Short mmCIF file of C-alpha atoms in Angstrom, two decimals:
data_model
loop_
_atom_site.label_atom_id
_atom_site.label_comp_id
_atom_site.label_asym_id
_atom_site.label_seq_id
_atom_site.Cartn_x
_atom_site.Cartn_y
_atom_site.Cartn_z
CA UNK A 211 10.71 -1.77 36.09
CA UNK A 212 7.75 -1.54 33.34
CA UNK A 213 9.69 -3.14 29.91
CA UNK A 214 9.50 -1.81 26.92
CA UNK A 215 7.92 -3.88 24.44
CA UNK A 216 7.67 -3.04 20.73
CA UNK A 217 4.11 -1.76 20.51
CA UNK A 218 3.83 -3.00 16.21
CA UNK A 219 5.06 -6.49 17.28
CA UNK A 220 3.02 -6.33 20.06
CA UNK A 221 -0.39 -6.05 18.31
CA UNK A 222 0.45 -8.12 15.76
CA UNK A 223 -3.08 -10.25 14.43
CA UNK A 224 -5.35 -7.29 16.10
CA UNK A 225 -4.56 -4.10 14.73
CA UNK A 226 -1.26 -4.39 13.32
CA UNK A 227 -0.66 -6.98 10.16
CA UNK A 228 2.75 -7.42 8.77
CA UNK A 229 4.47 -5.95 6.37
CA UNK A 230 6.24 -8.52 4.58
CA UNK A 231 3.55 -11.49 3.36
CA UNK A 232 5.61 -14.23 2.13
CA UNK A 233 6.43 -18.47 2.95
CA UNK A 234 10.39 -19.93 2.98
CA UNK A 235 11.10 -23.45 4.63
CA UNK A 236 13.14 -22.70 8.06
CA UNK A 237 16.29 -23.53 5.72
CA UNK A 238 15.71 -20.53 3.45
CA UNK A 239 13.95 -18.04 5.51
CA UNK A 240 17.11 -16.38 6.79
CA UNK A 241 17.81 -15.24 2.88
CA UNK A 242 14.27 -13.85 2.68
CA UNK A 243 14.53 -11.93 5.46
CA UNK A 244 17.83 -10.43 4.28
CA UNK A 245 16.15 -10.11 1.17
CA UNK A 246 13.58 -8.14 1.81
CA UNK A 247 15.83 -5.61 3.96
CA UNK A 248 18.18 -5.36 0.73
CA UNK A 249 14.61 -4.70 -1.31
CA UNK A 250 14.37 -1.59 1.45
CA UNK A 251 17.11 -0.41 1.40
CA UNK A 252 18.01 0.14 -1.84
CA UNK A 253 14.27 1.56 -2.56
CA UNK A 254 15.18 3.87 0.22
CA UNK A 255 18.22 4.89 -0.97
CA UNK A 256 17.32 5.42 -5.07
CA UNK A 257 14.24 7.85 -3.32
CA UNK A 258 16.43 9.92 -1.49
CA UNK A 259 18.93 9.98 -4.51
CA UNK A 260 16.41 11.46 -6.84
CA UNK A 261 13.96 13.27 -4.52
CA UNK A 262 13.52 16.97 -5.82
CA UNK A 263 13.17 18.89 -2.61
CA UNK A 264 15.63 19.03 -0.41
CA UNK A 265 13.93 19.46 2.95
CA UNK A 266 15.12 15.82 3.61
CA UNK A 267 11.76 14.01 3.84
CA UNK A 268 11.81 10.98 1.77
CA UNK A 269 7.97 10.27 2.50
CA UNK A 270 7.80 6.77 2.32
CA UNK A 271 5.88 5.56 5.01
CA UNK A 272 6.13 1.83 4.85
CA UNK A 273 7.50 -0.71 2.31
CA UNK A 274 5.20 -4.14 1.84
CA UNK A 275 6.34 -7.41 0.21
CA UNK A 276 4.98 -9.43 -0.49
CA UNK A 277 6.58 -12.48 -2.31
CA UNK A 278 4.37 -15.64 -4.31
CA UNK A 279 6.65 -18.11 -6.76
CA UNK A 280 7.48 -16.20 -9.82
CA UNK A 281 6.81 -12.63 -8.94
CA UNK A 282 7.94 -10.13 -5.70
CA UNK A 283 5.33 -7.52 -5.22
CA UNK A 284 6.60 -4.26 -3.45
CA UNK A 285 4.18 -1.81 -2.18
CA UNK A 286 5.45 1.43 -1.28
CA UNK A 287 2.95 3.78 0.32
CA UNK A 288 4.41 7.56 0.27
CA UNK A 289 3.31 10.60 1.33
CA UNK A 290 4.44 12.59 -1.43
CA UNK A 291 4.45 10.64 -4.42
CA UNK A 292 4.47 13.34 -6.60
CA UNK A 293 8.01 14.53 -5.56
CA UNK A 294 9.14 11.10 -6.67
CA UNK A 295 7.05 10.50 -9.56
CA UNK A 296 6.97 14.35 -11.61
CA UNK A 297 8.84 14.70 -14.26
CA UNK A 298 9.74 11.58 -14.94
CA UNK A 299 6.87 8.93 -15.80
CA UNK A 300 9.51 6.12 -15.72
CA UNK A 301 10.62 6.81 -12.75
CA UNK A 302 9.46 3.32 -11.57
CA UNK A 303 10.69 1.54 -13.90
CA UNK A 304 14.23 2.87 -12.93
CA UNK A 305 13.97 1.91 -9.84
CA UNK A 306 12.55 -1.83 -10.90
CA UNK A 307 15.74 -2.24 -12.55
CA UNK A 308 17.77 -1.09 -9.71
CA UNK A 309 16.33 -3.14 -7.28
CA UNK A 310 16.47 -6.32 -9.90
CA UNK A 311 20.36 -5.40 -10.82
CA UNK A 312 20.84 -5.05 -6.97
CA UNK A 313 19.23 -8.29 -6.18
CA UNK A 314 20.37 -10.48 -9.17
CA UNK A 315 17.01 -11.72 -10.23
CA UNK A 316 16.94 -14.02 -13.05
CA UNK A 317 13.33 -16.17 -12.59
CA UNK A 318 11.54 -13.73 -10.67
CA UNK A 319 9.49 -10.62 -12.06
CA UNK A 320 9.46 -7.54 -9.81
CA UNK A 321 6.75 -5.17 -9.79
CA UNK A 322 6.96 -2.12 -7.68
CA UNK A 323 3.81 0.40 -6.70
CA UNK A 324 3.42 3.35 -4.73
CA UNK A 325 0.39 3.93 -3.34
CA UNK A 326 -0.31 7.54 -2.12
CA UNK A 327 -1.23 8.54 1.72
CA UNK A 328 -3.97 11.14 2.62
CA UNK A 329 -2.38 11.97 5.97
CA UNK A 330 1.37 11.64 5.53
CA UNK A 331 1.84 13.37 8.90
CA UNK A 332 -0.40 11.02 10.55
CA UNK A 333 2.66 8.70 9.88
CA UNK A 334 5.91 8.08 12.08
CA UNK A 335 8.24 7.95 9.80
CA UNK A 336 7.52 10.16 7.91
CA UNK A 337 7.48 12.69 11.53
CA UNK A 338 10.58 11.51 12.01
CA UNK A 339 12.21 12.45 9.02
CA UNK A 340 10.76 15.55 9.83
CA UNK A 341 12.25 16.13 13.11
CA UNK A 342 15.73 14.04 12.13
CA UNK A 343 16.16 17.58 8.67
CA UNK A 344 15.04 20.37 11.90
CA UNK A 345 18.04 18.78 13.79
CA UNK A 346 20.40 18.38 10.97
CA UNK A 347 19.65 22.37 10.77
CA UNK A 348 20.37 22.60 14.19
CA UNK A 349 17.08 23.86 15.39
CA UNK A 350 16.62 23.27 18.98
CA UNK A 351 15.01 19.89 19.69
CA UNK A 352 12.10 21.54 21.59
CA UNK A 353 10.77 23.79 18.27
CA UNK A 354 11.20 20.37 16.03
CA UNK A 355 8.65 18.00 18.35
CA UNK A 356 6.28 20.91 18.85
CA UNK A 357 5.98 21.80 15.26
CA UNK A 358 5.99 18.27 14.51
CA UNK A 359 3.47 17.30 17.10
CA UNK A 360 1.71 20.53 15.26
CA UNK A 361 1.73 18.54 12.06
CA UNK A 362 -0.05 15.28 13.39
CA UNK A 363 -2.99 17.49 14.70
CA UNK A 364 -4.34 18.30 11.57
CA UNK A 365 -4.16 14.75 10.48
CA UNK A 366 -6.69 14.08 13.29
CA UNK A 367 -4.67 11.79 15.31
CA UNK A 368 -6.28 10.85 18.92
CA UNK A 369 -2.16 11.15 20.61
CA UNK A 370 1.06 11.32 20.17
CA UNK A 371 4.38 10.96 21.89
CA UNK A 372 8.40 11.46 21.00
CA UNK A 373 11.11 10.78 21.97
CA UNK A 374 14.58 11.23 20.92
CA UNK A 375 17.57 10.57 22.84
CA UNK A 376 21.24 11.32 22.60
CA UNK A 377 23.68 14.64 22.46
CA UNK A 378 20.33 16.28 22.60
CA UNK A 379 21.71 20.01 21.07
CA UNK A 380 25.16 19.39 21.18
CA UNK A 381 25.24 19.12 24.91
CA UNK A 382 28.02 16.71 26.41
CA UNK A 383 26.46 14.54 28.11
CA UNK A 384 23.55 12.88 26.90
CA UNK A 385 19.83 12.35 28.03
CA UNK A 386 16.70 11.11 26.68
CA UNK A 387 13.50 13.52 26.57
CA UNK A 388 10.04 13.33 25.91
CA UNK A 389 7.01 14.73 24.93
CA UNK A 390 3.04 13.50 25.11
CA UNK A 391 0.05 15.38 23.94
CA UNK A 392 -3.43 13.46 23.55
CA UNK A 393 -3.79 9.81 25.18
CA UNK A 394 -1.16 6.86 23.94
CA UNK A 395 -2.58 3.85 25.72
CA UNK A 396 0.70 1.42 24.97
CA UNK A 397 -1.06 -1.16 27.08
CA UNK A 398 -4.53 -1.07 25.19
CA UNK A 399 -4.02 -4.38 22.60
CA UNK A 400 -7.21 -2.56 21.29
CA UNK A 401 -5.82 0.13 20.78
CA UNK A 402 -4.32 0.91 17.05
CA UNK A 403 -0.29 2.35 17.64
CA UNK A 404 1.87 3.78 15.03
CA UNK A 405 5.90 3.57 16.12
CA UNK A 406 8.91 3.70 14.51
CA UNK A 407 12.27 4.40 15.98
CA UNK A 408 14.23 6.72 13.93
CA UNK A 409 18.69 7.53 13.73
CA UNK A 410 19.77 11.04 13.19
CA UNK A 411 23.45 11.14 12.73
CA UNK A 412 24.18 14.68 13.93
CA UNK A 413 27.88 16.39 13.80
CA UNK A 414 27.71 15.78 17.39
CA UNK A 415 26.87 12.09 17.32
CA UNK A 416 23.68 9.90 17.06
CA UNK A 417 19.86 10.85 18.18
CA UNK A 418 17.56 8.19 18.59
CA UNK A 419 13.86 9.20 17.44
CA UNK A 420 11.30 7.43 18.25
CA UNK A 421 7.65 8.29 17.91
CA UNK A 422 4.12 6.66 19.16
CA UNK A 423 1.33 7.96 17.66
CA UNK A 424 -2.58 6.85 18.43
CA UNK A 425 -4.39 5.98 15.35
CA UNK A 426 -7.49 4.73 16.75
CA UNK A 427 -9.34 2.86 19.20
CA UNK A 428 -11.21 -0.58 17.38
#
């Protein structure tokens, strides 16, 4: 049977870069990894709490972390940074304080920057959040996927595949449904493919959403 590999890890070094850049000795590596996870979780939680809008889309495409000896640089790529920054210009400082408190840094400086993405719906994470919001509001999954695909086509991508697994529409038997639009060449390493998997908690149970977006070929 076809073995599925994570498209991002498969393309590392060709079309895909790492989301965390730092060096650690083998015995400290796991600590650094957990630290990264904590930073990402902390930022996501903060954004969820402080978003003005109730659509359920946080709009974080990815969080990149670069570590030096005395500085940790975090870049948040957001689709809608206005929603976070608007109304409170000190939001980013507050977020920095939060993360520093969470990880109790003493001798390392933390620096958080927010970068805006031009076409937010061309990113699988933001799209997955959009679909998740729809599914929580009990919209039928086909409608949600169709809408998501329409949004991606406006962000001029070459192809998209969306897969939802679990108790779809509250059915007793779990199943997997997927829809593909355009071309998604997963075997071609040159093809730049963006991917994410996302979990949604609904009333019936957990659903898994996977999204592959074919951006362009190099």
